Coordinates of C-alpha atoms (C1' of nucleotides) in Angstrom, one line a residue:
Chain A
M228 CA 0.0 0.0 0.0
M229 CA 1.5 3.3 -1.0
N230 CA 2.1 5.9 1.7
N231 CA 1.6 9.7 1.4
R232 CA 5.2 10.3 0.5
Q233 CA 5.1 7.8 -2.4
L234 CA 1.8 9.3 -3.6
A235 CA 3.1 12.8 -3.4
D236 CA 6.3 11.8 -5.3
T237 CA 4.1 10.3 -8.0
F238 CA 2.1 13.5 -8.5
T239 CA 5.2 15.6 -8.4
L240 CA 6.7 13.5 -11.2
I241 CA 3.5 13.8 -13.1
A242 CA 3.6 17.6 -12.7
N243 CA 7.2 17.8 -13.8
L244 CA 6.6 15.6 -16.9
L245 CA 3.4 17.6 -17.8
E246 CA 5.3 20.8 -17.5
I247 CA 8.1 19.6 -19.9
K248 CA 5.4 18.3 -22.2
G249 CA 4.0 21.9 -22.3
E250 CA 0.7 21.2 -20.7
I251 CA -1.2 24.2 -19.5
I252 CA 0.4 25.6 -16.4
Y253 CA -2.7 25.3 -14.1
K254 CA -3.0 21.6 -14.7
T255 CA 0.6 21.1 -13.5
L256 CA 0.0 23.4 -10.6
A257 CA -3.0 21.3 -9.6
Y258 CA -0.8 18.2 -9.4
R259 CA 1.8 20.0 -7.4
K260 CA -0.8 21.4 -5.0
A261 CA -2.2 17.9 -4.5
S262 CA 1.4 16.6 -3.9
E263 CA 2.1 19.2 -1.2
S264 CA -1.2 18.6 0.4
L265 CA -0.5 14.9 0.7
M266 CA 2.9 15.6 2.3
G267 CA 1.3 17.9 4.9
L268 CA -1.7 15.7 5.6
G269 CA -0.7 14.1 9.0
R270 CA -3.0 11.2 8.1
Q271 CA -2.6 8.4 5.6
A272 CA -4.5 9.1 2.3
S273 CA -5.4 5.4 2.4
D274 CA -7.6 6.1 5.4
Y275 CA -9.5 8.7 3.5
W276 CA -9.7 6.2 0.7
K277 CA -11.2 3.5 3.0
E278 CA -13.8 6.0 4.0
G279 CA -14.5 7.0 0.4
K280 CA -13.5 10.6 1.3
L281 CA -10.4 11.2 -0.9
E282 CA -11.9 14.4 -2.2
D283 CA -11.9 15.8 1.3
I284 CA -8.2 16.2 0.9
P285 CA -7.5 19.8 -0.2
G286 CA -6.4 20.0 -3.8
V287 CA -7.8 16.6 -4.6
G288 CA -10.8 16.5 -6.9
K289 CA -12.3 13.9 -9.2
A290 CA -9.4 13.3 -11.5
I291 CA -6.7 13.0 -8.8
S292 CA -8.9 11.0 -6.5
E293 CA -9.3 8.5 -9.3
K294 CA -5.6 8.3 -9.7
I295 CA -5.0 7.8 -6.0
D296 CA -7.6 5.1 -6.1
E297 CA -5.8 3.3 -8.9
L298 CA -2.4 3.7 -7.2
L299 CA -3.7 2.3 -3.9
K300 CA -5.4 -0.6 -5.6
T301 CA -2.8 -1.6 -8.1
G302 CA 0.4 0.3 -7.1
K303 CA 0.6 1.5 -10.7
L304 CA -0.9 4.3 -12.8
E305 CA -1.8 3.8 -16.4
F306 CA -1.8 7.6 -17.0
L307 CA 1.7 8.0 -15.7
E308 CA 3.0 5.0 -17.8
K309 CA 1.6 6.6 -20.9
L310 CA 3.0 10.0 -20.0
K311 CA 6.5 8.5 -19.5
K312 CA 6.3 7.2 -23.1
E313 CA 5.7 10.7 -24.3
V314 CA 8.2 12.5 -22.1
P315 CA 11.2 10.5 -20.8
E316 CA 11.3 10.3 -17.0
E317 CA 14.9 11.2 -16.9
L318 CA 14.1 14.7 -18.1
A319 CA 12.3 15.4 -14.8
G320 CA 15.6 15.2 -13.1
W321 CA 16.9 18.1 -15.1
L322 CA 14.5 20.4 -13.3
A323 CA 16.7 20.1 -10.3
V324 CA 19.4 22.0 -12.2
P325 CA 19.2 25.7 -11.1
G326 CA 18.5 27.9 -14.1
L327 CA 16.9 25.1 -16.1
G328 CA 13.2 25.1 -16.5
P329 CA 10.6 23.2 -18.4
K330 CA 10.8 25.2 -21.6
K331 CA 14.5 25.0 -22.1
I332 CA 14.5 21.3 -21.1
A333 CA 11.9 20.5 -23.8
M334 CA 13.8 22.6 -26.3
I335 CA 17.2 20.9 -25.6
W336 CA 15.7 17.5 -25.5
K337 CA 14.0 17.9 -28.9
E338 CA 16.8 19.7 -30.6
L339 CA 19.6 17.4 -29.5
N340 CA 17.6 14.3 -28.8
I341 CA 19.3 13.6 -25.4
T342 CA 17.7 12.6 -22.1
A343 CA 20.6 11.7 -19.7
L344 CA 21.9 14.5 -17.5
A345 CA 25.5 13.3 -18.3
D346 CA 24.7 13.9 -22.0
L347 CA 23.5 17.4 -21.2
E348 CA 26.7 18.1 -19.3
A349 CA 28.7 16.8 -22.3
A350 CA 26.7 18.9 -24.8
A351 CA 27.3 22.0 -22.7
K352 CA 31.1 21.2 -22.5
N353 CA 31.2 20.7 -26.2
G354 CA 29.6 24.1 -26.9
Q355 CA 26.5 22.5 -28.4
L356 CA 24.0 24.5 -26.4
R357 CA 25.0 28.0 -27.3
D358 CA 23.6 27.9 -30.8
L359 CA 20.2 26.7 -29.8
P360 CA 17.3 29.2 -30.0
G361 CA 17.2 31.6 -27.1
M362 CA 20.5 30.3 -25.7
G363 CA 24.0 31.8 -25.7
A364 CA 27.4 31.2 -24.2
K365 CA 26.2 32.5 -20.8
S366 CA 23.3 30.1 -20.6
E367 CA 25.6 27.3 -21.5
S368 CA 28.0 28.0 -18.7
A369 CA 25.1 28.7 -16.3
I370 CA 23.9 25.1 -17.0
L371 CA 27.3 23.7 -16.4
E372 CA 27.5 25.7 -13.1
G373 CA 24.1 24.4 -12.3
I374 CA 25.0 20.8 -12.8
A375 CA 28.1 21.3 -10.7
S376 CA 26.2 22.9 -7.9
L377 CA 23.8 19.9 -7.8
S378 CA 26.6 17.8 -6.3
R379 CA 27.7 20.5 -3.9
R380 CA 24.2 21.1 -2.5
S381 CA 23.0 18.3 -0.4
G382 CA 19.3 19.1 -0.2
R383 CA 17.6 21.1 2.5
I384 CA 19.4 22.7 5.3
P385 CA 18.6 21.8 8.9
L386 CA 17.0 24.7 10.8
G387 CA 19.6 24.3 13.5
R388 CA 22.3 25.2 11.0
A389 CA 20.3 27.7 9.0
Y390 CA 19.1 29.8 11.9
P391 CA 22.4 30.7 13.5
L392 CA 24.0 31.3 10.1
A393 CA 21.2 33.7 9.2
Q394 CA 21.7 35.5 12.5
E395 CA 25.4 36.0 11.6
I396 CA 24.5 37.3 8.2
I397 CA 21.9 39.7 9.7
A398 CA 24.4 41.0 12.2
T399 CA 26.9 41.7 9.5
L400 CA 24.4 43.4 7.2
K401 CA 23.1 45.6 10.0
K402 CA 26.5 47.2 10.0
A403 CA 26.1 48.3 6.3
K404 CA 25.5 51.9 5.6
G405 CA 21.9 53.1 6.0
V406 CA 20.5 49.9 7.3
V407 CA 17.5 50.4 9.6
D408 CA 16.5 46.8 10.3
A409 CA 17.1 43.3 9.0
A410 CA 15.2 40.1 9.6
P411 CA 15.0 36.5 8.5
A412 CA 12.1 35.7 6.1
G413 CA 10.9 32.7 4.2
S414 CA 10.7 29.2 5.6
L415 CA 13.4 30.2 8.0
R416 CA 11.1 32.7 9.7
R417 CA 8.3 30.2 9.6
M418 CA 10.7 27.9 11.4
R419 CA 10.3 24.8 9.2
S420 CA 12.5 22.0 10.5
T421 CA 14.6 22.3 7.3
V422 CA 14.9 25.2 4.9
G423 CA 15.8 25.3 1.2
D424 CA 17.8 28.5 1.3
L425 CA 18.2 31.6 3.6
D426 CA 15.8 34.5 2.9
I427 CA 16.8 37.8 4.6
L428 CA 15.0 41.1 4.4
V429 CA 16.8 44.4 5.0
A430 CA 15.2 47.8 5.5
A431 CA 17.3 50.6 4.1
K432 CA 16.7 53.8 2.2
E433 CA 19.5 53.0 -0.2
S434 CA 20.1 49.6 -1.7
A435 CA 23.5 49.8 -3.2
P436 CA 25.7 49.7 0.0
V437 CA 23.6 46.7 1.3
M438 CA 24.0 44.7 -1.9
E439 CA 27.7 45.5 -1.9
A440 CA 27.9 44.1 1.7
V441 CA 25.9 41.0 0.6
V442 CA 28.2 39.9 -2.2
N443 CA 31.2 40.6 0.1
L444 CA 29.9 38.4 2.9
P445 CA 32.6 36.0 4.2
G446 CA 32.4 32.6 2.5
V447 CA 30.6 33.7 -0.6
N448 CA 31.5 31.5 -3.5
R449 CA 29.3 32.7 -6.3
V450 CA 27.0 35.7 -6.9
L451 CA 23.9 34.3 -8.6
G452 CA 22.2 37.6 -9.1
K453 CA 22.6 41.2 -8.0
G454 CA 19.9 43.7 -8.5
E455 CA 18.5 46.8 -6.7
T456 CA 15.8 45.0 -4.6
K457 CA 17.1 41.4 -4.6
S458 CA 20.5 39.6 -4.7
S459 CA 21.3 35.9 -4.4
I460 CA 24.6 34.3 -3.3
E461 CA 26.0 30.9 -2.9
F462 CA 28.4 30.0 -0.1
T463 CA 31.3 27.6 -0.6
D464 CA 29.4 24.9 1.2
G465 CA 26.5 25.2 -1.3
V466 CA 24.1 27.1 1.0
R467 CA 22.3 29.8 -0.8
A468 CA 20.9 33.0 0.5
Q469 CA 18.6 35.7 -0.9
V470 CA 18.6 39.2 0.4
W471 CA 15.9 41.8 -0.4
V472 CA 16.3 45.5 0.3
H473 CA 13.2 47.6 0.8
P474 CA 12.8 51.2 2.2
P475 CA 11.6 51.2 5.8
E476 CA 8.2 52.5 5.0
K477 CA 7.5 49.4 2.9
F478 CA 9.1 46.9 5.4
G479 CA 5.8 45.5 6.5
T480 CA 4.5 44.5 3.1
A481 CA 8.0 43.3 2.1
L482 CA 8.5 41.2 5.1
Q483 CA 5.0 39.7 4.8
Y484 CA 5.7 38.9 1.2
A485 CA 9.1 37.4 1.7
T486 CA 8.0 35.3 4.7
G487 CA 5.3 33.4 2.7
S488 CA 4.4 30.7 2.4
K489 CA 3.4 31.0 -1.2
D490 CA 0.0 29.6 -0.5
H491 CA -0.6 31.8 2.5
N492 CA 0.3 34.8 0.3
V493 CA -2.1 33.7 -2.3
Q494 CA -4.9 33.7 0.3
L495 CA -4.0 37.2 1.5
R496 CA -3.9 38.5 -2.1
Q497 CA -7.3 37.1 -2.8
L498 CA -8.6 38.7 0.4
A499 CA -7.1 42.0 -0.7
L500 CA -8.7 41.7 -4.1
D501 CA -12.1 41.2 -2.4
K502 CA -11.6 44.5 -0.8
G503 CA -10.6 46.1 -4.2
L504 CA -6.9 46.2 -3.3
S505 CA -3.9 44.6 -5.0
L506 CA -1.3 43.4 -2.5
S507 CA 2.3 43.3 -3.5
E508 CA 5.6 43.4 -1.6
H509 CA 5.6 47.2 -2.1
S510 CA 2.1 48.2 -1.1
F511 CA -1.6 47.8 -1.3
A512 CA -2.6 49.4 -4.6
R513 CA -6.3 50.3 -5.3
V514 CA -7.5 48.3 -8.2
K515 CA -9.5 51.2 -9.5
G516 CA -6.9 54.0 -9.1
G517 CA -6.5 56.1 -6.0
K518 CA -3.9 56.2 -3.3
E519 CA -1.5 53.4 -2.5
I520 CA -1.3 52.2 1.1
F521 CA 2.1 51.6 2.5
C522 CA 2.8 49.4 5.6
A523 CA 5.9 49.8 7.7
T524 CA 4.9 46.8 9.9
E525 CA 3.3 43.5 9.2
E526 CA 0.6 44.3 11.8
E527 CA -0.6 47.1 9.4
V528 CA -0.7 44.6 6.5
Y529 CA -3.0 42.2 8.3
K530 CA -5.0 45.0 9.8
T531 CA -5.7 46.4 6.3
L532 CA -7.1 43.0 5.4
G533 CA -9.2 43.1 8.6
L534 CA -7.2 40.4 10.2
P535 CA -5.2 40.1 13.5
W536 CA -1.5 39.5 12.9
I537 CA -0.8 35.9 12.1
P538 CA 2.4 34.4 13.7
P539 CA 4.8 33.3 10.9
E540 CA 4.9 29.7 12.1
L541 CA 1.2 29.4 11.2
R542 CA 1.5 30.8 7.6
E543 CA 1.3 27.5 5.8
D544 CA -2.3 27.8 4.4
R545 CA -3.5 25.2 6.9
G546 CA -6.6 27.1 8.0
E547 CA -4.8 30.0 9.6
V548 CA -6.5 32.7 7.5
Q549 CA -9.9 31.3 8.2
A550 CA -9.1 31.1 11.9
A551 CA -7.8 34.7 11.8
K552 CA -11.0 35.9 10.1
Q553 CA -13.1 34.3 12.9
N554 CA -10.7 35.6 15.6
K555 CA -9.9 32.0 16.6
L556 CA -6.1 31.9 16.2
P557 CA -4.6 29.9 19.0
K558 CA -2.5 31.6 21.7
L559 CA 0.7 29.8 20.8
I560 CA 3.1 28.5 23.4
E561 CA 6.2 30.6 24.0
L562 CA 9.7 29.8 25.1
K563 CA 9.1 31.3 28.5
D564 CA 6.1 29.0 29.2
I565 CA 8.4 25.9 29.4
K566 CA 9.0 25.1 33.0
A567 CA 10.2 21.5 32.8
D568 CA 12.8 19.5 30.8
L569 CA 11.9 15.8 30.8
Q570 CA 14.7 14.4 28.8
V571 CA 18.1 15.2 30.1
H572 CA 21.3 13.1 30.2
S573 CA 24.3 13.2 32.6
T574 CA 27.6 11.5 33.1
W575 CA 25.6 8.6 34.5
S576 CA 25.3 7.6 30.8
D577 CA 26.5 9.6 27.8
G578 CA 26.1 13.2 29.1
K579 CA 29.0 15.6 29.5
L580 CA 28.2 17.0 32.9
S581 CA 27.2 15.7 36.3
M582 CA 23.5 15.8 37.4
L583 CA 24.2 18.6 39.7
E584 CA 25.9 20.7 37.0
M585 CA 23.1 20.0 34.6
A586 CA 20.4 20.8 37.1
R587 CA 22.0 24.1 37.9
A588 CA 22.4 25.0 34.3
A589 CA 18.7 24.2 33.7
A590 CA 17.6 26.2 36.8
K591 CA 19.6 29.2 35.4
Q592 CA 17.3 29.1 32.4
G593 CA 14.1 29.1 34.5
I594 CA 13.5 25.4 34.4
K595 CA 11.6 24.2 37.6
V596 CA 11.5 20.4 37.0
I597 CA 14.3 18.3 35.4
A598 CA 14.1 14.6 34.7
F599 CA 17.3 12.6 34.3
T600 CA 16.7 10.1 31.6
D601 CA 20.0 8.4 31.3
H602 CA 20.0 5.5 28.9
S603 CA 19.0 2.0 29.8
V604 CA 21.3 -1.0 29.9
S605 CA 21.0 -2.4 26.4
L606 CA 22.2 0.7 24.7
G607 CA 25.8 -0.3 25.3
V608 CA 27.4 2.6 23.3
T609 CA 26.0 5.0 25.8
Q610 CA 27.0 3.1 28.9
G611 CA 23.4 2.5 29.8
L612 CA 22.4 1.9 33.4
S613 CA 21.8 -1.4 35.1
M614 CA 19.1 -1.6 37.7
D615 CA 21.8 -1.7 40.3
D616 CA 23.3 1.5 38.8
H617 CA 19.8 3.1 39.2
K618 CA 19.8 2.4 43.0
K619 CA 23.0 4.4 43.2
Q620 CA 21.7 7.1 41.0
A621 CA 18.6 7.4 43.1
A622 CA 20.7 7.9 46.2
E623 CA 22.7 10.6 44.3
I624 CA 19.6 12.4 43.3
K625 CA 18.4 12.5 46.9
K626 CA 21.8 14.0 47.8
I627 CA 21.8 16.7 45.1
Q628 CA 18.1 17.6 45.7
K629 CA 19.2 18.6 49.2
Q630 CA 21.9 20.8 47.8
L631 CA 19.5 22.3 45.2
G632 CA 16.7 22.9 47.7
D633 CA 13.6 24.4 45.9
E634 CA 15.8 25.8 43.1
I635 CA 14.7 22.9 40.9
L636 CA 12.9 19.6 41.4
V637 CA 14.9 16.6 40.2
L638 CA 13.1 13.5 38.9
H639 CA 14.6 10.1 38.7
A640 CA 13.8 8.8 35.3
S641 CA 15.1 6.7 32.4
E642 CA 15.2 6.7 28.7
V643 CA 14.2 3.1 28.3
E644 CA 15.2 1.4 25.1
I645 CA 12.3 -0.1 23.1
K646 CA 14.2 -3.2 22.0
A647 CA 14.0 -4.8 18.5
D648 CA 11.5 -7.4 19.7
G649 CA 9.2 -4.7 21.2
S650 CA 10.0 -5.4 24.8
L651 CA 11.3 -2.8 27.2
D652 CA 14.8 -2.9 28.7
Y653 CA 13.6 -3.2 32.4
P654 CA 10.8 -5.2 34.0
D655 CA 7.5 -3.5 34.8
E656 CA 8.1 -3.6 38.6
F657 CA 11.2 -1.6 38.2
L658 CA 9.7 0.9 35.7
A659 CA 7.0 1.5 38.4
S660 CA 9.6 2.6 40.8
L661 CA 10.8 5.4 38.7
D662 CA 9.4 9.0 38.8
L663 CA 9.1 9.1 35.1
V664 CA 9.6 6.7 32.2
L665 CA 10.5 7.9 28.7
A666 CA 10.7 5.1 26.1
S667 CA 12.6 5.5 22.8
M668 CA 13.9 3.5 19.9
H669 CA 17.5 3.8 18.8
T670 CA 18.2 0.6 17.0
S671 CA 16.6 -1.6 14.3
L672 CA 14.8 1.5 13.0
R673 CA 14.7 0.0 9.5
Q674 CA 12.4 -2.9 10.4
P675 CA 9.4 -3.4 8.1
R676 CA 6.3 -1.3 8.8
E677 CA 4.2 -3.9 10.6
K678 CA 7.1 -4.9 12.9
V679 CA 8.3 -1.5 13.9
T680 CA 4.8 -0.2 14.4
E681 CA 3.9 -3.2 16.6
R682 CA 7.0 -2.5 18.6
M683 CA 6.1 1.1 19.2
L684 CA 2.5 0.2 20.0
N685 CA 3.8 -2.2 22.6
A686 CA 5.7 0.6 24.3
I687 CA 2.7 3.0 24.1
R688 CA 0.5 0.4 25.8
N689 CA 2.8 -0.2 28.7
P690 CA 1.1 1.5 31.6
H691 CA 4.4 2.6 33.1
V692 CA 5.5 4.5 30.1
D693 CA 4.8 8.3 30.4
I694 CA 6.4 9.7 27.3
I695 CA 7.5 8.3 23.9
G696 CA 10.9 10.0 23.1
H697 CA 11.6 11.2 19.5
P698 CA 8.9 8.9 18.1
T699 CA 9.9 8.5 14.5
G700 CA 13.7 8.2 15.1
R701 CA 14.6 10.5 12.2
L702 CA 17.9 12.3 12.0
I703 CA 18.1 15.5 9.9
P704 CA 19.5 15.3 7.3
D705 CA 20.9 11.8 7.4
R706 CA 18.3 9.4 8.5
E707 CA 14.7 8.9 7.3
P708 CA 12.0 8.3 10.0
A709 CA 11.1 4.7 10.8
D710 CA 8.4 3.4 8.6
L711 CA 5.8 3.7 11.4
D712 CA 2.0 3.6 10.8
M713 CA 1.6 6.9 12.4
D714 CA -2.2 6.7 12.4
A715 CA -2.0 3.6 14.5
V716 CA 0.6 5.2 16.7
L717 CA -1.4 8.3 17.3
Q718 CA -4.6 6.3 17.8
A719 CA -2.9 4.2 20.5
A720 CA -1.4 7.3 22.2
A721 CA -4.8 8.9 22.3
E722 CA -6.3 5.7 23.9
T723 CA -3.6 5.3 26.5
G724 CA -2.9 9.0 27.3
V725 CA 0.8 8.6 26.9
A726 CA 2.6 11.9 25.9
L727 CA 4.5 12.1 22.6
E728 CA 7.7 14.1 22.5
I729 CA 8.8 17.0 20.3
N730 CA 12.5 16.4 20.7
A731 CA 13.9 19.9 20.5
H732 CA 17.3 18.9 19.1
P733 CA 17.6 20.4 15.6
S734 CA 18.9 17.2 14.2
R735 CA 15.7 15.5 15.4
L736 CA 12.7 17.9 15.7
D737 CA 10.7 14.7 16.1
L738 CA 7.6 14.7 16.1
D739 CA 7.5 17.3 13.4
D740 CA 4.7 19.8 13.2
M741 CA 2.2 18.0 11.1
Y742 CA 2.1 15.0 13.4
A743 CA 2.2 17.2 16.5
R744 CA -0.8 19.1 15.2
R745 CA -2.7 15.9 14.6
A746 CA -1.7 14.7 18.1
K747 CA -3.2 17.8 19.6
E748 CA -6.4 17.3 17.6
L749 CA -6.6 13.8 19.1
G750 CA -6.1 15.2 22.6
I751 CA -2.6 13.6 23.0
P752 CA -0.4 15.5 25.5
I753 CA 2.9 16.7 24.0
S754 CA 6.2 17.0 25.8
I755 CA 9.0 19.3 24.5
N756 CA 12.4 18.2 25.7
T757 CA 15.9 19.1 24.8
D758 CA 17.6 15.7 25.1
A759 CA 20.4 17.8 26.6
H760 CA 23.8 16.2 26.9
S761 CA 25.6 19.4 27.8
E762 CA 24.8 22.9 29.0
E763 CA 24.5 24.5 25.6
D764 CA 21.9 21.9 24.6
F765 CA 19.4 23.6 26.9
D766 CA 19.2 26.4 24.4
M767 CA 17.7 24.0 21.9
R768 CA 14.3 24.4 23.6
F769 CA 13.9 27.3 21.2
Y770 CA 13.6 25.0 18.2
G771 CA 11.3 22.6 20.0
V772 CA 8.9 25.4 20.9
A773 CA 9.1 26.7 17.3
I774 CA 7.9 23.3 16.0
A775 CA 5.2 23.3 18.7
R776 CA 4.0 26.7 17.5
R777 CA 3.9 25.4 13.9
A778 CA 1.6 22.6 15.3
W779 CA -0.8 25.2 16.7
L780 CA 0.0 24.1 20.3
T781 CA -0.9 26.2 23.3
K782 CA 0.4 26.1 26.9
S783 CA -2.2 23.6 27.9
D784 CA -1.2 21.1 25.2
V785 CA 2.3 20.8 26.5
I786 CA 3.0 19.0 29.8
N787 CA 6.3 20.9 30.2
A788 CA 4.3 24.1 30.4
W789 CA 2.0 22.8 33.2
S790 CA 2.6 23.8 36.8
P791 CA 4.9 21.4 38.6
K792 CA 1.9 20.2 40.7
K793 CA -0.2 19.4 37.7
L794 CA 2.7 17.6 36.0
L795 CA 3.4 15.5 39.2
D796 CA -0.3 14.7 39.5
W797 CA -0.4 13.6 35.9
L798 CA 2.7 11.4 36.4
K799 CA 1.2 9.9 39.6
K800 CA -2.0 9.0 37.8
R801 CA -0.1 7.3 35.1
G802 CA 1.0 4.6 37.6
S803 CA 4.8 4.9 37.6
Chain B
dG29 C1' -7.1 20.0 -12.6
dC30 C1' -9.3 22.4 -8.7
dC31 C1' -12.6 25.4 -6.7
dG32 C1' -16.9 28.5 -5.3
dT33 C1' -20.8 33.8 1.5
dT34 C1' -21.3 37.4 -5.5
dT35 C1' -19.3 32.1 -9.8
dT36 C1' -20.5 24.8 -11.6
dC37 C1' -17.4 28.3 -15.7
dG38 C1' -13.7 31.2 -15.6
dG39 C1' -10.6 32.2 -13.0
dC40 C1' -6.0 30.5 -10.9
dC41 C1' -0.5 36.3 -7.1
dC42 C1' 2.7 39.0 -9.3
dG43 C1' 7.1 41.1 -9.5
dA44 C1' 12.5 40.8 -9.9
dC45 C1' 16.4 39.3 -12.4
dT46 C1' 19.0 37.4 -16.3
dG47 C1' 20.2 36.6 -20.9
dT48 C1' 19.3 37.1 -25.4
dT49 C1' 16.9 40.3 -27.1
dT50 C1' 15.8 45.2 -29.8
dT51 C1' 10.6 44.4 -26.5
dC52 C1' 10.6 39.8 -24.3
dA53 C1' 10.8 34.8 -22.6
dG54 C1' 12.3 31.9 -19.1
dT55 C1' 13.1 31.1 -14.3
dC56 C1' 12.5 31.8 -9.6
dG57 C1' 10.2 32.6 -5.2

DNA sequence: GCCGTTTTCGGCCCGACTGTTTTCAGTCG
């Protein structure tokens, strides 16, 4: 049975091939829209299918629902097979080359009769492209550069790498002449767990000095474009950045525009048109003449549309505009709301600092409850604790609690391994003796779907387990999530009341927003934890909270934001 | 191909930048 990702990939391929074929653009857009919608669904399309409700999926109508039906039934699609005969599938890969679009691809393919990327590279090197219609020597070398950059660029950039890098760039640009303000935009500002490139917006009266500073940033390898309002650069490691410059009085519309998402902006522009206004990054223009409206802040942009300001994390066209219209935007959780960290490691297993040092570091950041979840015995690489070790650790916790007084409450917990056969690393009687049990998978993550799901369900159904740590086991950017049946996982979590973690470490951010939002809808408590192994790791809460905000979570949805008393009562009721 | 508190047909955001052009097409976000 195909999963959402496979369905989405199929429709993206169809869109790419149709585009090269020269099909009307809106048809290809419809397939792309359906593909994105499937990726952000948070539920399996096959469930909609079983209920006969495929057309409830946004962007899926009669034609695409029939195609999903065929794919789920047979695993194949007649329409796609035919299409591949008209347009070689290999050509879709060319679209990944920066600077190459569907028109040029079709033209080169037909003129030179080549379909392999290697042949394209050879043709460019041999100077065969420059004489084609609409091409020249520059286009030819641009294509060669583009192919070379493909190997340099390794896909999307983890948020934890992109965010600090953008802050550095912003700090440098703020020193340029005449700069009033600078801010991240794009998926970076929306805090997606990975971003494609860095979008940065600068407010300045004069553009030239800023653009000069942009192309002279440290580590710039190539200047992809340099204009008055926009410049693009590529760093030596393949990371790309785009910088816009707008005058301060237009900063609001410009920031709103550059933040996106594309679909959110489409919604706003439509709303503007309904009011007789045309919204661009520069201003609101009246459709029938009259004065333009300039906005220096985003608040003014949304106010002009009759909406409250929508936090960037929500701007994904997932119902936020509708909610804003009805004044039903959630009051999103904030960093300062987090009062507990329920996954922390110490030198008892693979942490870098003692429990006392970690507890003090957490207290310094306003944390009131900390749970030490050192690894369990079977995870040998981390020097997991035996039950005997735990007795000693418990004694140690008593001792440091006295030293810490009411500065911070220390819980004796464990990150218990969910073993390959689905059993937990300690017997139930022992789990019951701990203050808190967090269960996670670290090994055999590539088991087949049924097996790995059953294993997870077993942990969720253990009455002593309070939290499931980093549920899917993904590592950004290197490891795909385990092939879990997330519907079954969420269903079981809803039934047993176990909390699911948003692991705040930027290489995990697991659960990601779409699952966390679905969890909230099912009433599943969420726990945002740093998985800290050192003092700096406590800062990673910031990313965890960002993902929670993208999932529409409020204080009451997150157990770490509850009062210590409420949290302890909840733990007590869970029987461990 | 999808969609609908003015539409079941006629829309579907719109501007910047580049390169190959003598006014515009292609790509990108």
